[in-house]
């Protein structure tokens, strides 16, 4: 087993940049996946994931170790996504909706022509549909669903990251899955 | 009505976030109810598909790209530099810190407190008594002899 997050954070606080590198390499895929799922744009996801780690670099001294490092990191990631999303919404609302209409067909009108799970998952178009379905969720439902599916975090850990009771985590996950289930019914019935 | 309760709890069930009794009830119900079982399979498939779709890696060279942005920040960053001893102490796990603390207290006890508790310790009253006794021995004052009186007997 490698060095714990806590030790890496302590070393990094002491000025050891190689520990920061190790933390980045340990979490870059998960942070990137969360950002990509939250924003749905590859270029934005790369830039924003870097922004998350720049914040870690800059504000690591604000992390006092009262919670797990990943709790702090994922909270930071979610906050960064939400503020970027709001900023983008304000600046680019019309352009965004136009590009979505052009690139994607609404889920409800899709025909399920894939034959097996592998074929389904290899279908880039289907991937877009799933992302579009995800994008239709509110931020509150999406963040809990994305964190749960990417990280397999327990309801207790999720409640700490999202600052809400475990009961809220449970009901939001239920609602998120209900909405996704309805939108992706033809695909998930076939698997 | 009965199925509603099961359907509401299926999401937490697949996450392993229900108590033993609820898990047992759902498991039993899924064996007998095809409708809920179908819903359960849909949830599992949604989960399978989501995991594959959601888990992604950034383009190679993520850290290198990030590093290129770090130097611009460095004037604002104050990463404290401390000595190797402080570093050692910080990285030492709690049991190690407790052990070192315990040894330090023991040494302090043996060097400072213990000598005062033992029989050979300095006792000021005893010292004073011995001092006075020694003074008594060495300062014997020789008193002058009483004058010799010649008593003449009168006849
Ligand atoms: Zn049922």
GROMACS .gro file of C-alpha atoms and ligand atoms in nm:
model
  347
    1UNK     CA    1   0.000   0.000   0.000
    2UNK     CA    2   0.124   0.349  -0.088
    3UNK     CA    3   0.165   0.651   0.135
    4UNK     CA    4  -0.164   0.778   0.279
    5UNK     CA    5  -0.326   1.100   0.162
    6UNK     CA    6  -0.270   1.251   0.506
    7UNK     CA    7   0.106   1.195   0.490
    8UNK     CA    8   0.124   1.334   0.136
    9UNK     CA    9  -0.075   1.642   0.243
   10UNK     CA   10   0.157   1.694   0.543
   11UNK     CA   11   0.466   1.663   0.325
   12UNK     CA   12   0.319   1.895   0.066
   13UNK     CA   13   0.241   2.153   0.335
   14UNK     CA   14   0.608   2.137   0.424
   15UNK     CA   15   0.699   2.232   0.070
   16UNK     CA   16   0.749   1.890  -0.088
   17UNK     CA   17   0.617   1.934  -0.441
   18UNK     CA   18   0.662   1.566  -0.529
   19UNK     CA   19   0.389   1.488  -0.275
   20UNK     CA   20   0.161   1.732  -0.453
   21UNK     CA   21   0.240   1.552  -0.780
   22UNK     CA   22   0.151   1.219  -0.619
   23UNK     CA   23  -0.182   1.359  -0.495
   24UNK     CA   24  -0.260   1.494  -0.842
   25UNK     CA   25  -0.178   1.162  -1.007
   26UNK     CA   26  -0.383   0.975  -0.750
   27UNK     CA   27  -0.697   1.187  -0.800
   28UNK     CA   28  -0.672   1.335  -1.150
   29UNK     CA   29  -0.895   1.075  -1.318
   30UNK     CA   30  -1.164   1.093  -1.053
   31UNK     CA   31  -1.165   1.472  -1.043
   32UNK     CA   32  -1.167   1.482  -1.424
   33UNK     CA   33  -1.455   1.232  -1.440
   34UNK     CA   34  -1.662   1.432  -1.192
   35UNK     CA   35  -1.597   1.756  -1.378
   36UNK     CA   36  -1.672   1.599  -1.715
   37UNK     CA   37  -1.997   1.450  -1.587
   38UNK     CA   38  -2.098   1.777  -1.427
   39UNK     CA   39  -2.014   1.995  -1.728
   40UNK     CA   40  -2.030   1.760  -2.024
   41UNK     CA   41  -1.753   1.929  -2.220
   42UNK     CA   42  -1.410   1.771  -2.265
   43UNK     CA   43  -1.213   2.094  -2.305
   44UNK     CA   44  -1.386   2.259  -2.013
   45UNK     CA   45  -1.330   1.946  -1.806
   46UNK     CA   46  -0.953   1.951  -1.859
   47UNK     CA   47  -0.920   2.320  -1.777
   48UNK     CA   48  -1.150   2.299  -1.480
   49UNK     CA   49  -0.982   1.989  -1.336
   50UNK     CA   50  -0.657   2.181  -1.350
   51UNK     CA   51  -0.826   2.471  -1.178
   52UNK     CA   52  -0.933   2.235  -0.898
   53UNK     CA   53  -0.574   2.123  -0.841
   54UNK     CA   54  -0.447   2.480  -0.861
   55UNK     CA   55  -0.691   2.558  -0.579
   56UNK     CA   56  -0.556   2.261  -0.385
   57UNK     CA   57  -0.204   2.399  -0.438
   58UNK     CA   58  -0.302   2.747  -0.331
   59UNK     CA   59  -0.534   2.668  -0.041
   60UNK     CA   60  -0.385   2.352   0.107
   61UNK     CA   61  -0.310   2.542   0.430
   62UNK     CA   62  -0.682   2.594   0.478
   63UNK     CA   63  -0.723   2.218   0.495
   64UNK     CA   64  -0.683   2.139   0.864
   65UNK     CA   65  -0.723   1.764   0.840
   66UNK     CA   66  -1.049   1.751   1.038
   67UNK     CA   67  -1.202   1.552   0.751
   68UNK     CA   68  -1.052   1.316   0.494
   69UNK     CA   69  -0.856   1.485   0.216
   70UNK     CA   70  -1.083   1.342  -0.055
   71UNK     CA   71  -1.392   1.489   0.119
   72UNK     CA   72  -1.231   1.832   0.095
   73UNK     CA   73  -1.112   1.771  -0.262
   74UNK     CA   74  -1.452   1.654  -0.391
   75UNK     CA   75  -1.630   1.944  -0.221
   76UNK     CA   76  -1.382   2.176  -0.393
   77UNK     CA   77  -1.446   1.998  -0.725
   78UNK     CA   78  -1.824   2.024  -0.696
   79UNK     CA   79  -1.807   2.392  -0.596
   80UNK     CA   80  -1.574   2.469  -0.886
   81UNK     CA   81  -1.810   2.292  -1.128
   82UNK     CA   82  -2.119   2.468  -1.001
   83UNK     CA   83  -1.963   2.814  -1.016
   84UNK     CA   84  -1.820   2.747  -1.365
   85UNK     CA   85  -2.156   2.619  -1.480
   86UNK     CA   86  -2.340   2.921  -1.345
   87UNK     CA   87  -2.087   3.153  -1.504
   88UNK     CA   88  -2.120   2.976  -1.836
   89UNK     CA   89  -2.497   2.977  -1.812
   90UNK     CA   90  -2.499   3.350  -1.758
   91UNK     CA   91  -2.252   3.426  -2.037
   92UNK     CA   92  -2.353   3.176  -2.297
   93UNK     CA   93  -2.707   3.063  -2.237
   94UNK     CA   94  -2.838   3.104  -2.588
   95UNK     CA   95  -2.532   2.965  -2.765
   96UNK     CA   96  -2.529   2.658  -2.540
   97UNK     CA   97  -2.889   2.565  -2.600
   98UNK     CA   98  -2.841   2.605  -2.975
   99UNK     CA   99  -2.541   2.374  -2.984
  100UNK     CA  100  -2.722   2.110  -2.779
  101UNK     CA  101  -3.017   2.118  -3.015
  102UNK     CA  102  -2.783   2.077  -3.310
  103UNK     CA  103  -2.567   1.798  -3.161
  104UNK     CA  104  -2.817   1.584  -2.980
  105UNK     CA  105  -3.147   1.423  -3.054
  106UNK     CA  106  -3.387   1.413  -2.760
  107UNK     CA  107  -3.372   1.079  -2.580
  108UNK     CA  108  -3.743   1.014  -2.618
  109UNK     CA  109  -3.720   1.002  -2.997
  110UNK     CA  110  -3.430   0.756  -3.010
  111UNK     CA  111  -3.468   0.404  -3.138
  112UNK     CA  112  -3.287   0.130  -2.960
  113UNK     CA  113  -3.099  -0.041  -3.240
  114UNK     CA  114  -2.803  -0.174  -3.043
  115UNK     CA  115  -2.787  -0.546  -2.985
  116UNK     CA  116  -2.552  -0.608  -2.691
  117UNK     CA  117  -2.410  -0.414  -2.396
  118UNK     CA  118  -2.072  -0.389  -2.563
  119UNK     CA  119  -2.227  -0.260  -2.882
  120UNK     CA  120  -2.433  -0.017  -2.682
  121UNK     CA  121  -2.134   0.115  -2.491
  122UNK     CA  122  -1.920   0.136  -2.802
  123UNK     CA  123  -2.181   0.354  -2.957
  124UNK     CA  124  -2.055   0.706  -2.916
  125UNK     CA  125  -2.395   0.843  -2.994
  126UNK     CA  126  -2.549   0.652  -2.708
  127UNK     CA  127  -2.282   0.794  -2.480
  128UNK     CA  128  -2.403   1.137  -2.580
  129UNK     CA  129  -2.760   1.040  -2.495
  130UNK     CA  130  -2.660   0.926  -2.151
  131UNK     CA  131  -2.467   1.244  -2.097
  132UNK     CA  132  -2.763   1.444  -2.215
  133UNK     CA  133  -2.988   1.257  -1.973
  134UNK     CA  134  -2.739   1.334  -1.697
  135UNK     CA  135  -2.731   1.695  -1.802
  136UNK     CA  136  -3.106   1.720  -1.763
  137UNK     CA  137  -3.073   1.650  -1.390
  138UNK     CA  138  -3.061   1.941  -1.151
  139UNK     CA  139  -2.718   2.012  -0.997
  140UNK     CA  140  -2.833   1.873  -0.662
  141UNK     CA  141  -2.934   1.538  -0.812
  142UNK     CA  142  -2.646   1.520  -1.054
  143UNK     CA  143  -2.368   1.582  -0.800
  144UNK     CA  144  -2.488   1.309  -0.566
  145UNK     CA  145  -2.535   1.060  -0.852
  146UNK     CA  146  -2.196   1.135  -1.010
  147UNK     CA  147  -2.007   1.113  -0.682
  148UNK     CA  148  -2.180   0.789  -0.591
  149UNK     CA  149  -2.118   0.621  -0.927
  150UNK     CA  150  -1.760   0.740  -0.974
  151UNK     CA  151  -1.632   0.697  -0.624
  152UNK     CA  152  -1.871   0.445  -0.465
  153UNK     CA  153  -1.886   0.675  -0.164
  154UNK     CA  154  -2.110   0.574   0.124
  155UNK     CA  155  -2.416   0.784   0.209
  156UNK     CA  156  -2.234   0.905   0.518
  157UNK     CA  157  -1.935   1.024   0.314
  158UNK     CA  158  -2.166   1.184   0.058
  159UNK     CA  159  -2.353   1.368   0.331
  160UNK     CA  160  -2.024   1.511   0.457
  161UNK     CA  161  -1.913   1.623   0.111
  162UNK     CA  162  -2.249   1.772   0.017
  163UNK     CA  163  -2.329   1.913   0.362
  164UNK     CA  164  -2.671   1.748   0.383
  165UNK     CA  165  -2.832   1.472   0.595
  166UNK     CA  166  -2.798   1.107   0.490
  167UNK     CA  167  -3.174   1.095   0.431
  168UNK     CA  168  -3.139   1.371   0.171
  169UNK     CA  169  -2.859   1.177   0.000
  170UNK     CA  170  -3.084   0.872  -0.013
  171UNK     CA  171  -3.385   1.056  -0.155
  172UNK     CA  172  -3.176   1.254  -0.408
  173UNK     CA  173  -3.013   0.936  -0.535
  174UNK     CA  174  -3.354   0.772  -0.566
  175UNK     CA  175  -3.490   1.070  -0.759
  176UNK     CA  176  -3.184   1.095  -0.985
  177UNK     CA  177  -3.209   0.726  -1.072
  178UNK     CA  178  -3.583   0.749  -1.132
  179UNK     CA  179  -3.533   1.034  -1.379
  180UNK     CA  180  -3.245   0.860  -1.556
  181UNK     CA  181  -3.433   0.533  -1.565
  182UNK     CA  182  -3.727   0.697  -1.741
  183UNK     CA  183  -3.504   0.869  -1.997
  184UNK     CA  184  -3.284   0.569  -2.066
  185UNK     CA  185  -3.548   0.298  -2.038
  186UNK     CA  186  -3.493   0.143  -2.386
  187UNK     CA  187  -3.122   0.098  -2.320
  188UNK     CA  188  -3.123  -0.029  -1.965
  189UNK     CA  189  -3.401  -0.277  -2.043
  190UNK     CA  190  -3.186  -0.436  -2.311
  191UNK     CA  191  -2.864  -0.493  -2.114
  192UNK     CA  192  -4.910   0.018  -0.254
  193UNK     CA  193  -4.688  -0.250  -0.114
  194UNK     CA  194  -4.458  -0.242  -0.416
  195UNK     CA  195  -4.412   0.135  -0.379
  196UNK     CA  196  -4.224   0.087  -0.056
  197UNK     CA  197  -3.993  -0.170  -0.217
  198UNK     CA  198  -3.936   0.043  -0.526
  199UNK     CA  199  -3.846   0.342  -0.311
  200UNK     CA  200  -3.588   0.139  -0.125
  201UNK     CA  201  -3.432  -0.040  -0.423
  202UNK     CA  202  -3.189   0.244  -0.491
  203UNK     CA  203  -3.049   0.229  -0.138
  204UNK     CA  204  -3.061  -0.153  -0.158
  205UNK     CA  205  -2.828  -0.170  -0.459
  206UNK     CA  206  -2.595   0.073  -0.277
  207UNK     CA  207  -2.586  -0.156   0.026
  208UNK     CA  208  -2.730   0.123   0.241
  209UNK     CA  209  -3.028  -0.051   0.402
  210UNK     CA  210  -3.040  -0.227   0.736
  211UNK     CA  211  -3.041  -0.602   0.775
  212UNK     CA  212  -3.419  -0.636   0.807
  213UNK     CA  213  -3.495  -0.417   0.504
  214UNK     CA  214  -3.238  -0.606   0.298
  215UNK     CA  215  -3.397  -0.935   0.395
  216UNK     CA  216  -3.748  -0.810   0.312
  217UNK     CA  217  -3.642  -0.674  -0.028
  218UNK     CA  218  -3.450  -0.987  -0.116
  219UNK     CA  219  -3.754  -1.198  -0.037
  220UNK     CA  220  -3.989  -0.969  -0.228
  221UNK     CA  221  -3.768  -0.968  -0.538
  222UNK     CA  222  -3.803  -1.345  -0.557
  223UNK     CA  223  -4.179  -1.325  -0.582
  224UNK     CA  224  -4.250  -0.993  -0.761
  225UNK     CA  225  -4.152  -0.975  -1.129
  226UNK     CA  226  -4.236  -0.605  -1.155
  227UNK     CA  227  -3.999  -0.502  -0.873
  228UNK     CA  228  -3.739  -0.747  -0.999
  229UNK     CA  229  -3.750  -0.578  -1.342
  230UNK     CA  230  -3.701  -0.242  -1.173
  231UNK     CA  231  -3.410  -0.381  -0.978
  232UNK     CA  232  -3.243  -0.507  -1.298
  233UNK     CA  233  -3.295  -0.166  -1.463
  234UNK     CA  234  -3.125   0.004  -1.171
  235UNK     CA  235  -2.835  -0.238  -1.187
  236UNK     CA  236  -2.799  -0.180  -1.562
  237UNK     CA  237  -2.815   0.195  -1.514
  238UNK     CA  238  -2.539   0.165  -1.264
  239UNK     CA  239  -2.328  -0.054  -1.494
  240UNK     CA  240  -2.368   0.179  -1.789
  241UNK     CA  241  -2.311   0.493  -1.580
  242UNK     CA  242  -1.988   0.363  -1.435
  243UNK     CA  243  -1.844   0.292  -1.780
  244UNK     CA  244  -1.960   0.622  -1.921
  245UNK     CA  245  -1.858   0.833  -1.623
  246UNK     CA  246  -1.512   0.700  -1.547
  247UNK     CA  247  -1.271   0.882  -1.775
  248UNK     CA  248  -0.908   0.983  -1.774
  249UNK     CA  249  -0.775   1.322  -1.877
  250UNK     CA  250  -0.544   1.355  -2.178
  251UNK     CA  251  -0.189   1.234  -2.106
  252UNK     CA  252   0.047   1.491  -1.952
  253UNK     CA  253  -0.210   1.630  -1.709
  254UNK     CA  254   0.045   1.706  -1.438
  255UNK     CA  255   0.290   1.861  -1.686
  256UNK     CA  256   0.018   2.095  -1.809
  257UNK     CA  257  -0.071   2.176  -1.452
  258UNK     CA  258   0.292   2.233  -1.357
  259UNK     CA  259   0.323   2.492  -1.631
  260UNK     CA  260   0.059   2.693  -1.446
  261UNK     CA  261   0.214   2.654  -1.101
  262UNK     CA  262   0.517   2.890  -1.123
  263UNK     CA  263   0.288   3.181  -1.198
  264UNK     CA  264   0.128   3.121  -0.864
  265UNK     CA  265   0.443   3.071  -0.664
  266UNK     CA  266   0.486   3.432  -0.534
  267UNK     CA  267   0.151   3.400  -0.358
  268UNK     CA  268   0.223   3.057  -0.224
  269UNK     CA  269   0.388   3.034   0.112
  270UNK     CA  270   0.472   2.675   0.167
  271UNK     CA  271   0.641   2.675   0.503
  272UNK     CA  272   0.993   2.535   0.518
  273UNK     CA  273   1.080   2.378   0.848
  274UNK     CA  274   1.368   2.180   0.990
  275UNK     CA  275   1.400   1.807   0.953
  276UNK     CA  276   1.321   1.753   1.323
  277UNK     CA  277   0.988   1.936   1.296
  278UNK     CA  278   0.917   1.745   0.976
  279UNK     CA  279   0.994   1.416   1.153
  280UNK     CA  280   0.761   1.507   1.440
  281UNK     CA  281   0.481   1.607   1.203
  282UNK     CA  282   0.499   1.290   1.002
  283UNK     CA  283   0.534   1.067   1.308
  284UNK     CA  284   0.213   0.870   1.366
  285UNK     CA  285   0.021   0.928   1.691
  286UNK     CA  286   0.146   0.610   1.872
  287UNK     CA  287   0.506   0.721   1.803
  288UNK     CA  288   0.435   1.068   1.941
  289UNK     CA  289   0.276   0.914   2.252
  290UNK     CA  290   0.574   0.681   2.304
  291UNK     CA  291   0.824   0.968   2.277
  292UNK     CA  292   0.612   1.179   2.515
  293UNK     CA  293   0.600   0.891   2.764
  294UNK     CA  294   0.977   0.842   2.757
  295UNK     CA  295   1.033   1.216   2.809
  296UNK     CA  296   0.803   1.217   3.114
  297UNK     CA  297   0.981   0.911   3.257
  298UNK     CA  298   1.324   1.075   3.217
  299UNK     CA  299   1.197   1.392   3.382
  300UNK     CA  300   1.058   1.187   3.669
  301UNK     CA  301   1.381   0.993   3.724
  302UNK     CA  302   1.606   1.299   3.712
  303UNK     CA  303   1.404   1.556   3.902
  304UNK     CA  304   1.122   1.409   4.106
  305UNK     CA  305   1.244   1.065   4.211
  306UNK     CA  306   1.550   1.178   4.416
  307UNK     CA  307   1.324   1.386   4.641
  308UNK     CA  308   1.100   1.093   4.712
  309UNK     CA  309   1.372   0.843   4.817
  310UNK     CA  310   1.518   0.795   5.175
  311UNK     CA  311   1.855   0.950   5.089
  312UNK     CA  312   1.695   1.272   4.987
  313UNK     CA  313   1.795   1.601   5.143
  314UNK     CA  314   1.606   1.659   5.466
  315UNK     CA  315   1.651   2.011   5.592
  316UNK     CA  316   1.548   1.935   5.948
  317UNK     CA  317   1.787   1.645   5.972
  318UNK     CA  318   2.063   1.855   5.822
  319UNK     CA  319   2.005   2.134   6.068
  320UNK     CA  320   2.012   1.890   6.360
  321UNK     CA  321   2.339   1.738   6.244
  322UNK     CA  322   2.490   2.079   6.192
  323UNK     CA  323   2.402   2.193   6.543
  324UNK     CA  324   2.534   1.872   6.696
  325UNK     CA  325   2.865   1.910   6.514
  326UNK     CA  326   2.889   2.265   6.644
  327UNK     CA  327   2.833   2.139   6.997
  328UNK     CA  328   3.125   1.895   6.969
  329UNK     CA  329   3.381   2.134   6.830
  330UNK     CA  330   3.303   2.451   7.028
  331UNK     CA  331   3.364   2.332   7.385
  332UNK     CA  332   3.408   2.642   7.591
  333UNK     CA  333   3.650   2.593   7.871
  334UNK     CA  334   3.522   2.779   8.168
  335UNK     CA  335   3.782   2.938   8.402
  336UNK     CA  336   3.836   2.745   8.718
  337UNK     CA  337   3.670   2.891   9.021
  338UNK     CA  338   3.911   3.087   9.240
  339UNK     CA  339   4.063   2.885   9.515
  340UNK     CA  340   3.950   3.032   9.842
  341UNK     CA  341   4.163   2.988  10.137
  342UNK     CA  342   3.939   2.960  10.426
  343UNK     CA  343   4.099   3.032  10.754
  344UNK     CA  344   3.944   2.868  11.040
  345UNK     CA  345   3.892   3.096  11.318
  346UNK     CA  346   3.961   2.985  11.644
  347LIG    ZN1  347  -4.319  -0.560  -0.605
   0.00000   0.00000   0.00000
